[in-house]
Short mmCIF file of C-alpha atoms in Angstrom, two decimals:
data_model
loop_
_atom_site.label_atom_id
_atom_site.label_comp_id
_atom_site.label_asym_id
_atom_site.label_seq_id
_atom_site.Cartn_x
_atom_site.Cartn_y
_atom_site.Cartn_z
CA MET A 4 28.39 4.30 44.09
CA LEU A 5 28.96 8.05 43.90
CA TYR A 6 28.90 9.79 47.36
CA LEU A 7 28.43 13.38 47.61
CA VAL A 8 29.75 14.31 50.98
CA GLY A 9 29.34 17.94 52.43
CA LEU A 10 32.26 19.25 54.39
CA GLY A 11 30.41 21.97 56.42
CA LEU A 12 31.72 25.11 56.76
CA GLY A 13 34.52 25.52 59.21
CA ASP A 14 37.62 23.20 59.12
CA ALA A 15 38.50 19.60 58.75
CA LYS A 16 36.42 18.17 61.63
CA ASP A 17 33.47 19.60 60.40
CA ILE A 18 32.85 16.56 58.03
CA THR A 19 30.45 14.08 59.88
CA VAL A 20 31.48 10.71 61.05
CA LYS A 21 29.64 8.98 58.32
CA GLY A 22 31.28 11.43 55.68
CA LEU A 23 34.68 10.48 57.15
CA GLU A 24 34.00 6.91 56.90
CA VAL A 25 33.08 7.20 53.43
CA VAL A 26 36.12 9.44 52.57
CA ARG A 27 38.41 6.68 54.12
CA ARG A 28 37.03 3.79 52.23
CA CYS A 29 36.46 5.36 48.77
CA SER A 30 38.82 4.40 45.90
CA ARG A 31 39.00 8.04 44.78
CA VAL A 32 38.28 11.03 46.42
CA TYR A 33 37.78 14.48 44.67
CA LEU A 34 37.43 17.84 46.32
CA GLU A 35 35.33 20.20 44.67
CA ALA A 36 37.51 23.37 44.33
CA TYR A 37 35.58 26.30 42.87
CA THR A 38 32.14 26.91 44.41
CA SER A 39 33.14 27.52 47.93
CA VAL A 40 35.93 27.89 50.41
CA LEU A 41 36.89 26.32 53.79
CA THR A 42 38.98 28.21 56.13
CA VAL A 43 41.61 25.34 55.97
CA GLY A 44 43.36 24.26 52.50
CA LYS A 45 43.53 20.92 50.79
CA GLU A 46 46.73 19.77 52.69
CA ALA A 47 45.01 20.21 56.00
CA LEU A 48 41.95 18.00 54.84
CA GLU A 49 44.30 15.45 53.27
CA GLU A 50 46.24 15.09 56.71
CA PHE A 51 42.94 14.69 58.71
CA TYR A 52 41.31 12.49 56.41
CA GLY A 53 44.46 10.45 55.86
CA ARG A 54 43.71 10.36 52.00
CA GLU A 55 45.04 12.18 49.09
CA LEU A 56 42.58 14.61 47.44
CA ILE A 57 42.04 15.05 43.82
CA LEU A 58 41.22 18.77 43.19
CA ALA A 59 38.15 18.96 40.94
CA ASP A 60 38.30 22.25 39.10
CA ARG A 61 35.22 23.55 37.10
CA ASP A 62 36.56 21.81 33.76
CA LEU A 63 36.83 18.45 35.34
CA VAL A 64 33.31 18.68 37.03
CA GLU A 65 31.42 20.24 33.80
CA LEU A 66 33.41 18.87 31.02
CA GLU A 67 35.00 15.56 32.26
CA ALA A 68 32.51 14.32 34.45
CA GLU A 69 33.03 10.88 33.20
CA GLU A 70 36.59 10.90 34.50
CA ILE A 71 34.98 11.47 38.12
CA LEU A 72 32.38 8.67 37.45
CA LYS A 73 34.87 6.18 36.00
CA GLU A 74 34.34 2.82 37.64
CA ALA A 75 31.88 4.20 40.21
CA ASP A 76 29.46 1.56 39.10
CA THR A 77 32.00 -1.07 40.69
CA SER A 78 33.83 0.75 43.13
CA ASP A 79 33.19 3.79 45.53
CA VAL A 80 34.01 7.47 44.56
CA ALA A 81 33.45 10.26 46.83
CA PHE A 82 32.82 13.85 45.81
CA LEU A 83 33.50 16.45 48.68
CA VAL A 84 31.72 19.91 48.72
CA VAL A 85 32.09 22.64 51.06
CA GLY A 86 28.78 22.98 52.91
CA ASP A 87 26.09 20.78 51.90
CA PRO A 88 26.31 19.00 48.49
CA PHE A 89 23.17 20.57 46.89
CA GLY A 90 24.30 24.17 47.26
CA ALA A 91 25.44 24.58 43.60
CA THR A 92 23.58 23.51 40.43
CA THR A 93 26.70 21.84 39.09
CA HIS A 94 26.37 19.10 41.69
CA SER A 95 22.80 18.11 40.46
CA ASP A 96 24.24 17.92 36.96
CA LEU A 97 26.84 15.52 38.26
CA VAL A 98 24.01 13.30 39.87
CA LEU A 99 22.17 13.18 36.70
CA ARG A 100 25.14 11.90 34.77
CA ALA A 101 25.79 9.37 37.27
CA VAL A 102 22.08 8.21 37.38
CA HIS A 103 21.93 8.10 33.33
CA ALA A 104 25.33 6.01 33.64
CA GLY A 105 23.65 3.51 35.74
CA ILE A 106 25.55 4.80 38.84
CA SER A 107 23.78 4.98 42.31
CA TYR A 108 24.50 7.79 44.41
CA ARG A 109 24.17 8.87 48.18
CA VAL A 110 24.34 11.99 49.83
CA VAL A 111 26.09 12.86 53.35
CA HIS A 112 24.44 15.99 54.18
CA ASN A 113 26.29 18.98 56.29
CA ALA A 114 25.52 22.54 57.29
CA SER A 115 25.55 25.17 54.64
CA ILE A 116 25.34 28.93 55.25
CA MET A 117 21.72 28.60 54.19
CA ASN A 118 20.87 27.22 57.46
CA ALA A 119 23.77 27.92 59.53
CA VAL A 120 23.07 31.63 59.14
CA GLY A 121 20.54 31.16 62.02
CA CYS A 122 23.58 31.47 64.50
CA CYS A 123 22.96 35.34 64.09
CA GLY A 124 19.52 34.80 66.00
CA LEU A 125 17.25 35.46 63.10
CA GLN A 126 14.73 32.58 62.64
CA LEU A 127 15.40 30.59 59.66
CA TYR A 128 11.50 30.43 58.83
CA SER A 129 11.43 34.16 58.66
CA PHE A 130 13.68 34.43 55.63
CA GLY A 131 12.50 34.92 52.08
CA GLU A 132 14.22 34.14 48.83
CA THR A 133 17.82 34.13 49.17
CA VAL A 134 19.78 36.91 47.12
CA SER A 135 22.95 36.64 45.33
CA ILE A 136 25.03 40.07 45.23
CA VAL A 137 27.54 40.23 42.38
CA PHE A 138 30.45 42.57 41.98
CA TRP A 139 29.56 45.56 39.83
CA ASP A 140 31.86 47.12 37.25
CA ASP A 141 31.56 50.13 35.10
CA ASP A 142 29.52 48.61 32.38
CA TRP A 143 27.47 45.99 34.38
CA LYS A 144 25.45 46.84 37.50
CA PRO A 145 22.73 44.27 37.73
CA GLU A 146 19.94 45.20 40.18
CA SER A 147 17.80 42.22 40.15
CA PHE A 148 18.73 41.39 43.71
CA TYR A 149 17.31 44.49 45.13
CA ASP A 150 13.68 43.45 43.81
CA LYS A 151 14.05 40.18 45.85
CA ILE A 152 15.13 42.35 48.83
CA LYS A 153 12.40 44.62 48.57
CA LYS A 154 9.87 41.94 48.00
CA ASN A 155 11.01 39.97 51.11
CA ARG A 156 10.91 43.12 53.26
CA SER A 157 7.51 44.06 52.22
CA MET A 158 6.43 40.49 53.52
CA GLY A 159 8.43 41.34 56.59
CA LEU A 160 10.93 38.56 55.76
CA HIS A 161 14.83 38.57 56.16
CA SER A 162 17.17 38.31 53.08
CA LEU A 163 20.36 36.16 53.22
CA CYS A 164 22.70 37.70 50.68
CA LEU A 165 25.27 35.39 49.21
CA LEU A 166 28.20 37.63 48.28
CA GLY A 167 30.56 37.73 45.46
CA GLU A 168 31.15 35.35 42.50
CA THR A 169 32.60 32.22 43.97
CA ARG A 170 32.27 30.30 40.78
CA GLY A 171 34.75 31.98 38.47
CA TRP A 172 34.25 33.84 35.24
CA THR A 173 35.63 32.90 32.15
CA SER A 174 38.50 35.16 31.20
CA GLY A 175 39.87 33.65 28.03
CA TRP A 176 40.88 30.20 26.41
CA THR A 177 44.16 28.11 26.58
CA SER A 178 45.84 27.08 23.58
CA ARG A 179 44.26 23.70 23.72
CA GLY A 180 40.80 25.25 23.63
CA ARG A 181 39.98 25.22 27.25
CA LYS A 182 38.44 27.90 29.12
CA VAL A 183 40.56 29.56 31.63
CA TYR A 184 38.64 30.65 34.83
CA GLU A 185 39.35 33.76 36.85
CA PRO A 186 39.89 32.91 40.68
CA PRO A 187 37.00 33.31 42.75
CA ARG A 188 36.35 36.69 44.14
CA PHE A 189 35.19 37.28 47.56
CA MET A 190 32.93 39.97 48.27
CA SER A 191 33.05 41.49 51.90
CA VAL A 192 30.23 42.68 53.99
CA SER A 193 31.28 46.34 53.58
CA GLN A 194 31.57 46.08 49.99
CA ALA A 195 28.15 44.71 49.91
CA ALA A 196 26.80 47.32 52.13
CA GLY A 197 28.18 49.94 49.81
CA GLN A 198 26.49 48.58 46.67
CA LEU A 199 23.28 48.27 48.57
CA VAL A 200 23.14 51.80 49.75
CA VAL A 201 24.10 53.25 46.37
CA SER A 202 21.74 51.23 44.36
CA THR A 203 18.73 50.64 46.37
CA GLY A 204 16.02 52.05 48.17
CA LEU A 205 17.44 50.70 51.39
CA THR A 206 18.38 53.54 53.76
CA GLU A 207 21.69 53.80 55.52
CA ASP A 208 19.72 53.16 58.75
CA THR A 209 18.49 49.70 57.61
CA LEU A 210 19.43 47.18 60.17
CA CYS A 211 21.51 44.46 58.79
CA VAL A 212 23.60 41.48 60.16
CA GLY A 213 27.08 40.71 58.65
CA VAL A 214 28.53 37.46 59.11
CA ALA A 215 31.86 36.03 58.21
CA ARG A 216 33.51 32.61 58.38
CA VAL A 217 30.34 31.09 60.07
CA GLY A 218 31.31 27.68 61.73
CA ALA A 219 34.93 28.69 62.23
CA GLU A 220 36.56 29.29 65.48
CA ASP A 221 36.98 33.08 64.41
CA GLN A 222 33.54 33.53 63.11
CA VAL A 223 32.33 37.01 63.53
CA ILE A 224 28.41 38.47 63.65
CA ARG A 225 28.05 41.90 63.43
CA THR A 226 24.47 43.53 63.80
CA ALA A 227 24.64 47.39 62.63
CA THR A 228 23.03 49.67 60.17
CA LEU A 229 24.01 49.58 56.50
CA ARG A 230 25.98 52.67 56.97
CA GLN A 231 28.13 51.15 60.01
CA LEU A 232 28.47 48.08 57.87
CA GLY A 233 29.99 49.87 54.86
CA SER A 234 33.02 50.85 57.09
CA CYS A 235 33.61 47.65 58.80
CA ASP A 236 36.13 44.89 58.58
CA LEU A 237 35.02 41.54 59.33
CA GLY A 238 38.43 39.94 58.35
CA PRO A 239 38.91 37.03 55.63
CA PRO A 240 36.10 35.42 53.46
CA LEU A 241 33.65 34.01 53.47
CA HIS A 242 31.12 36.65 54.21
CA SER A 243 27.41 36.93 53.99
CA LEU A 244 24.99 39.63 54.78
CA VAL A 245 21.41 39.58 56.13
CA VAL A 246 19.02 42.51 55.51
CA THR A 247 16.54 42.23 58.35
CA GLY A 248 12.87 42.18 57.65
CA ARG A 249 10.33 42.46 60.68
CA LEU A 250 11.66 41.39 63.87
CA HIS A 251 10.32 39.18 66.48
CA PRO A 252 11.05 40.08 70.26
CA LEU A 253 13.27 36.95 70.85
CA GLU A 254 15.19 37.95 67.48
CA VAL A 255 15.92 41.44 68.88
CA ASP A 256 17.11 40.07 72.08
CA MET A 257 19.57 37.93 70.15
CA LEU A 258 20.90 40.49 67.81
CA ARG A 259 21.63 42.64 70.59
CA LEU A 260 24.44 39.96 71.45
CA SER A 261 26.18 41.27 68.32
CA ALA A 262 25.02 44.93 68.02
CA ALA A 263 27.23 47.90 67.35
CA PRO A 264 26.42 50.84 69.78
CA ASP A 265 24.46 52.58 67.27
CA ALA A 266 22.60 49.57 66.14
CA LEU A 267 21.38 49.22 69.67
CA ALA A 268 19.18 52.29 69.54
CA HIS A 269 17.57 50.90 66.28
CA LEU A 270 16.97 47.62 68.12
CA GLU A 271 15.24 49.50 71.01
CA VAL A 272 12.90 50.82 68.39
CA GLU A 273 12.06 47.55 66.84
CA ASP A 274 11.44 46.16 70.23
CA SER A 275 8.82 48.68 71.29
CA SER A 276 7.12 48.36 67.80
CA THR A 277 6.72 44.55 68.00
CA SER A 278 6.12 43.81 71.86
CA MET B 288 31.08 26.90 78.06
CA LEU B 289 27.88 25.83 76.66
CA TYR B 290 28.16 23.88 73.40
CA LEU B 291 25.09 23.76 71.17
CA VAL B 292 25.81 20.66 68.83
CA GLY B 293 23.66 19.69 65.80
CA LEU B 294 23.11 16.15 65.17
CA GLY B 295 22.10 16.45 61.71
CA LEU B 296 19.30 14.13 60.48
CA GLY B 297 19.80 10.54 60.13
CA ASP B 298 21.39 8.37 62.72
CA ALA B 299 24.32 8.55 65.39
CA LYS B 300 26.94 8.93 62.77
CA ASP B 301 25.66 12.13 61.41
CA ILE B 302 27.31 14.05 64.06
CA THR B 303 30.53 16.09 62.94
CA VAL B 304 33.96 15.00 64.28
CA LYS B 305 33.88 18.16 66.00
CA GLY B 306 30.66 17.53 67.65
CA LEU B 307 31.65 14.12 68.80
CA GLU B 308 34.82 15.37 70.49
CA VAL B 309 32.82 18.03 72.12
CA VAL B 310 30.28 15.24 73.22
CA ARG B 311 33.04 12.80 74.66
CA ARG B 312 34.67 15.82 76.58
CA CYS B 313 31.83 17.74 78.13
CA SER B 314 30.92 17.16 81.81
CA ARG B 315 27.27 16.84 81.21
CA VAL B 316 25.36 16.11 77.77
CA TYR B 317 21.75 17.01 77.38
CA LEU B 318 19.77 15.67 74.43
CA GLU B 319 17.03 17.98 73.51
CA ALA B 320 13.98 15.50 73.15
CA TYR B 321 11.04 17.54 71.84
CA THR B 322 11.32 19.62 68.81
CA SER B 323 12.44 17.22 66.33
CA VAL B 324 13.36 13.30 65.92
CA LEU B 325 16.31 11.27 64.65
CA THR B 326 15.79 7.69 62.97
CA VAL B 327 17.55 6.18 66.05
CA GLY B 328 16.78 6.45 69.76
CA LYS B 329 18.81 7.62 72.94
CA GLU B 330 20.28 4.36 73.60
CA ALA B 331 21.92 4.06 70.16
CA LEU B 332 23.20 7.59 70.34
CA GLU B 333 24.58 6.79 73.86
CA GLU B 334 26.28 3.54 72.73
CA PHE B 335 27.85 5.37 69.81
CA TYR B 336 28.96 8.55 71.54
CA GLY B 337 30.14 6.25 74.80
CA ARG B 338 28.41 8.90 76.88
CA GLU B 339 25.20 9.13 79.02
CA LEU B 340 22.92 11.46 77.69
CA ILE B 341 20.36 13.56 79.97
CA LEU B 342 16.97 13.68 78.09
CA ALA B 343 15.99 17.43 78.07
CA ASP B 344 12.09 17.91 77.66
CA ARG B 345 10.35 20.81 77.26
CA ASP B 346 9.97 21.80 81.06
CA LEU B 347 13.62 21.38 81.70
CA VAL B 348 14.66 23.66 78.77
CA GLU B 349 12.10 26.34 79.38
CA LEU B 350 11.48 26.14 83.01
CA GLU B 351 14.66 24.94 84.41
CA ALA B 352 17.45 26.09 82.09
CA GLU B 353 19.45 27.06 84.98
CA GLU B 354 19.82 23.09 85.69
CA ILE B 355 21.34 23.05 82.26
CA LEU B 356 23.53 25.94 82.71
CA LYS B 357 24.81 24.97 86.06
CA GLU B 358 28.60 25.11 86.43
CA ALA B 359 28.82 25.74 82.63
CA ASP B 360 31.00 28.64 83.47
CA THR B 361 33.68 26.55 84.94
CA SER B 362 32.97 23.36 83.05
CA ASP B 363 31.79 22.36 79.54
CA VAL B 364 28.20 21.45 78.91
CA ALA B 365 26.58 20.16 75.79
CA PHE B 366 23.07 20.60 74.37
CA LEU B 367 22.27 18.24 71.55
CA VAL B 368 19.69 19.16 69.10
CA VAL B 369 18.66 16.95 66.10
CA GLY B 370 19.46 19.18 62.79
CA ASP B 371 20.95 22.42 63.27
CA PRO B 372 20.90 23.98 66.74
CA PHE B 373 19.03 27.07 65.57
CA GLY B 374 15.98 25.35 63.96
CA ALA B 375 13.77 26.29 67.06
CA THR B 376 13.40 29.66 69.11
CA THR B 377 13.64 27.50 72.47
CA HIS B 378 17.49 27.27 71.59
CA SER B 379 17.92 31.06 71.16
CA ASP B 380 16.01 31.21 74.65
CA LEU B 381 19.08 28.99 76.16
CA VAL B 382 21.62 30.91 74.40
CA LEU B 383 20.33 34.02 75.95
CA ARG B 384 19.96 32.84 79.49
CA ALA B 385 23.59 31.62 79.07
CA VAL B 386 25.05 34.94 78.00
CA HIS B 387 23.09 36.80 80.71
CA ALA B 388 24.65 34.50 82.92
CA GLY B 389 28.13 35.09 81.81
CA ILE B 390 28.62 31.65 80.05
CA SER B 391 30.25 31.61 76.82
CA TYR B 392 28.52 29.60 74.09
CA ARG B 393 29.69 27.92 70.94
CA VAL B 394 27.63 26.16 68.11
CA VAL B 395 28.72 23.18 66.41
CA HIS B 396 26.56 23.34 62.89
CA ASN B 397 24.73 20.38 60.99
CA ALA B 398 22.44 19.71 58.28
CA SER B 399 18.72 20.35 58.81
CA ILE B 400 15.72 19.81 56.73
CA MET B 401 16.08 23.60 55.70
CA ASN B 402 19.21 22.81 53.76
CA ALA B 403 18.84 19.04 53.00
CA VAL B 404 15.62 19.34 51.31
CA GLY B 405 17.84 20.27 48.46
CA CYS B 406 18.32 16.59 47.89
CA CYS B 407 15.06 16.65 46.04
CA GLY B 408 16.71 18.49 43.23
CA LEU B 409 14.97 21.71 43.83
CA GLN B 410 17.58 24.74 44.06
CA LEU B 411 17.60 26.07 47.71
CA TYR B 412 17.83 29.68 46.42
CA SER B 413 14.38 29.36 44.65
CA PHE B 414 12.77 28.72 47.91
CA GLY B 415 10.45 31.43 49.44
CA GLU B 416 9.36 31.43 53.01
CA THR B 417 9.06 28.26 55.03
CA VAL B 418 5.77 27.36 55.78
CA SER B 419 4.42 25.30 58.93
CA ILE B 420 1.20 23.03 58.18
CA VAL B 421 -0.48 22.04 61.47
CA PHE B 422 -3.13 19.49 62.31
CA TRP B 423 -6.81 20.58 61.79
CA ASP B 424 -9.29 19.58 64.39
CA ASP B 425 -13.14 20.39 64.22
CA ASP B 426 -12.71 23.71 65.76
CA TRP B 427 -9.40 24.97 64.63
CA LYS B 428 -8.55 25.25 60.94
CA PRO B 429 -5.77 27.76 60.55
CA GLU B 430 -5.20 28.72 56.82
CA SER B 431 -2.51 30.97 57.31
CA PHE B 432 0.16 28.83 55.68
CA TYR B 433 -1.93 28.89 52.31
CA ASP B 434 -1.24 32.61 51.94
CA LYS B 435 2.27 32.19 52.33
CA ILE B 436 2.44 29.17 49.67
CA LYS B 437 0.30 31.42 47.18
CA LYS B 438 2.84 34.21 47.71
CA ASN B 439 5.64 32.10 47.17
CA ARG B 440 4.12 30.43 44.02
CA SER B 441 3.08 33.78 42.70
CA MET B 442 7.01 34.79 42.84
CA GLY B 443 7.83 31.39 40.98
CA LEU B 444 9.27 30.31 44.40
CA HIS B 445 9.21 26.74 46.01
CA SER B 446 7.45 26.44 49.55
CA LEU B 447 9.07 23.97 52.08
CA CYS B 448 6.21 22.87 54.31
CA LEU B 449 7.24 21.56 57.70
CA LEU B 450 4.67 19.03 58.81
CA GLY B 451 2.75 18.75 62.10
CA GLU B 452 3.36 19.68 65.71
CA THR B 453 6.68 18.30 66.96
CA ARG B 454 6.83 20.50 69.80
CA GLY B 455 3.82 19.13 71.84
CA TRP B 456 0.86 20.70 73.14
CA THR B 457 -0.05 21.06 76.88
CA SER B 458 -2.90 18.69 77.74
CA GLY B 459 -3.09 19.22 81.27
CA TRP B 460 -1.12 19.69 84.57
CA THR B 461 0.40 17.31 87.05
CA SER B 462 -0.29 17.21 90.63
CA ARG B 463 2.71 19.38 91.22
CA GLY B 464 1.60 22.09 88.99
CA ARG B 465 3.83 20.94 86.04
CA LYS B 466 2.43 21.00 82.30
CA VAL B 467 1.74 17.68 80.82
CA TYR B 468 2.79 17.88 77.22
CA GLU B 469 1.17 15.54 74.54
CA PRO B 470 3.83 13.62 72.68
CA PRO B 471 4.57 15.08 69.40
CA ARG B 472 2.33 14.28 66.53
CA PHE B 473 3.92 13.66 63.00
CA MET B 474 1.78 14.68 60.03
CA SER B 475 2.50 12.35 56.79
CA VAL B 476 2.95 13.74 53.29
CA SER B 477 -0.47 12.14 52.49
CA GLN B 478 -2.12 13.89 55.41
CA ALA B 479 -0.61 17.36 54.43
CA ALA B 480 -1.60 16.99 50.84
CA GLY B 481 -5.10 15.90 51.79
CA GLN B 482 -5.24 19.35 53.78
CA LEU B 483 -3.80 21.54 51.05
CA VAL B 484 -6.47 20.22 48.55
CA VAL B 485 -9.26 20.65 50.81
CA SER B 486 -8.28 24.10 51.93
CA THR B 487 -6.46 26.00 49.26
CA GLY B 488 -6.67 27.28 45.83
CA LEU B 489 -3.97 24.60 44.94
CA THR B 490 -5.50 22.07 42.34
CA GLU B 491 -4.98 18.42 42.58
CA ASP B 492 -2.65 18.79 39.77
CA THR B 493 -0.11 20.93 41.60
CA LEU B 494 3.31 19.31 41.39
CA CYS B 495 4.93 18.78 44.79
CA VAL B 496 7.68 16.69 46.24
CA GLY B 497 7.26 14.53 49.43
CA VAL B 498 10.20 13.61 51.22
CA ALA B 499 10.54 11.27 54.11
CA ARG B 500 13.52 10.68 56.57
CA VAL B 501 15.87 12.81 54.53
CA GLY B 502 19.31 11.86 55.38
CA ALA B 503 18.59 8.34 56.67
CA GLU B 504 19.64 5.21 54.61
CA ASP B 505 15.90 4.59 53.75
CA GLN B 506 15.02 8.38 52.90
CA VAL B 507 12.17 8.56 50.39
CA ILE B 508 11.82 11.47 47.68
CA ARG B 509 8.52 11.20 45.65
CA THR B 510 7.63 13.83 43.06
CA ALA B 511 3.88 13.49 42.42
CA THR B 512 0.83 15.71 42.00
CA LEU B 513 -1.08 16.74 45.07
CA ARG B 514 -3.58 13.96 44.32
CA GLN B 515 -1.13 11.19 44.09
CA LEU B 516 0.62 12.33 47.29
CA GLY B 517 -2.75 12.38 48.95
CA SER B 518 -2.71 8.57 48.83
CA CYS B 519 0.91 7.64 49.12
CA ASP B 520 2.68 6.15 52.05
CA LEU B 521 6.18 7.30 52.51
CA GLY B 522 6.70 5.23 55.75
CA PRO B 523 7.66 6.38 59.33
CA PRO B 524 8.39 10.12 60.16
CA LEU B 525 9.84 12.62 59.55
CA HIS B 526 8.02 13.88 56.44
CA SER B 527 8.16 17.20 54.61
CA LEU B 528 6.37 18.58 51.53
CA VAL B 529 7.47 20.96 48.89
CA VAL B 530 5.01 22.80 47.05
CA THR B 531 6.75 23.63 43.72
CA GLY B 532 7.20 27.08 42.19
CA ARG B 533 8.48 27.72 38.72
CA LEU B 534 11.00 24.93 37.61
CA HIS B 535 14.37 25.40 36.09
CA PRO B 536 14.96 22.75 33.38
CA LEU B 537 17.77 21.40 35.73
CA GLU B 538 15.24 20.97 38.42
CA VAL B 539 12.87 19.34 35.82
CA ASP B 540 15.55 16.79 35.11
CA MET B 541 16.28 16.11 38.77
CA LEU B 542 12.62 15.70 39.66
CA ARG B 543 12.41 13.07 37.01
CA LEU B 544 14.56 10.91 38.96
CA SER B 545 11.97 10.69 41.66
CA ALA B 546 8.70 11.31 39.61
CA ALA B 547 5.60 8.94 39.81
CA PRO B 548 4.45 7.99 36.36
CA ASP B 549 1.63 10.49 36.25
CA ALA B 550 3.90 13.41 37.52
CA LEU B 551 6.27 12.84 34.42
CA ALA B 552 3.68 14.17 32.14
CA HIS B 553 3.25 17.18 34.33
CA LEU B 554 7.14 17.55 34.31
CA GLU B 555 7.31 17.27 30.54
CA VAL B 556 4.81 20.28 30.21
CA GLU B 557 7.00 22.35 32.62
CA ASP B 558 10.04 21.44 30.73
CA SER B 559 8.62 22.69 27.45
CA SER B 560 7.44 25.98 29.07
CA THR B 561 10.74 26.76 30.80
CA SER B 562 13.26 25.62 28.05
#
């Protein structure tokens, strides 16, 4: 059996009881190491789980999946993923390979930013399509994310923006013909806010929510205008940004809990227009 | 401290290790009893947690929140919610009351259908606004959900449809002036499919995915046309339905794993048009 186990968002103890039982009884346990990041490292997980973890980099998962699936038809193998297992397409690929090799699989779900972002006080069913904002360089300034934010806003919906490339880009090849991946780059809320103002029709007064390390002890939620977020420092990764749509009065009340002083004035306007 | 603890979707062991520690050390533990449902009952949870749980019905949470928050400034109180704590607006209300009473709060996240639905093989960032489909009766046939599905589909996005009223409706008053809530009604995938075909521009051939008891041992995923889903039986609650948008080839491959024979033909068409 192949188990795909979500680790949640914060630290070692965010695994579910069911997930921990799976980890402790499997013959091999892989830790997916390139699509996301916990606030603790592999060693902390190993100590808490009482198990050695095999780091699964992109090459191992994409090119040598058979290594992961070896003997999974007769023994149990776990594949640990930060957040929920179906956050990244690569994991679908692993599931398909397992099924086609006659190996059963089971999923142990957990929180991901896709649902945990509700902690900022915005209702999950008022979100539109999720948006990925990537780093720009001199030659490459994709703006497709902006159309999505615009569409979401035109329908009154919030936009969850996932920030930066955490999957790694190819930067070359080894002498043995393997791809070399650059380390993941994490975009901060202030970098994202800066790109959004430069590139898009969003004004500097657009009300947004920056979140950092959701689910961790030191998580930060900051409701502010794009201008304010452009100069904020929410600390270490992982950051995400929400561009608000139409606000329900209860959402306004929740956002007040995390609002910067200037943002409060904007919330008052929202409140009077919706109530 | 007020702890809002997500229980996840399946059974008692879907709580996180962090959540279980909170439950075991809090002075009072409430179980939110009306917005969702686990596959196990209160007794099974109490046995596994080794704690007595106080059932929090709608009245207690909405009208007597001060009862829940009593002494939470000096001791720890836990409020357990199936799925993730911010799936329902009532929980925002409880947070606001806590904050205004000077009580700190912390959230222990978990999976909810909003992210766990990714197990069907459709990518979470290709979903649009989430839709609620309610029961029709002779006098009341709201169709607002259809506009949302149509908009999502026009942008190529999938629509997660949450089915039925799980929050309970007022059906009368007790002699002490309290509202009497009807028990939650759970809509099946076949009932939802039937309503969608009657009411909307969706054809009977629209490719959908019915899911039941996601995260539980006996979860079911069924990819089929609306017509086929209209006569399927996916077993006990909780059910949800996804109306597909534009499919990525990897999504097509994943849907094949759960496809009814007739749906396979539709998937072949999707595959050839996208690849």
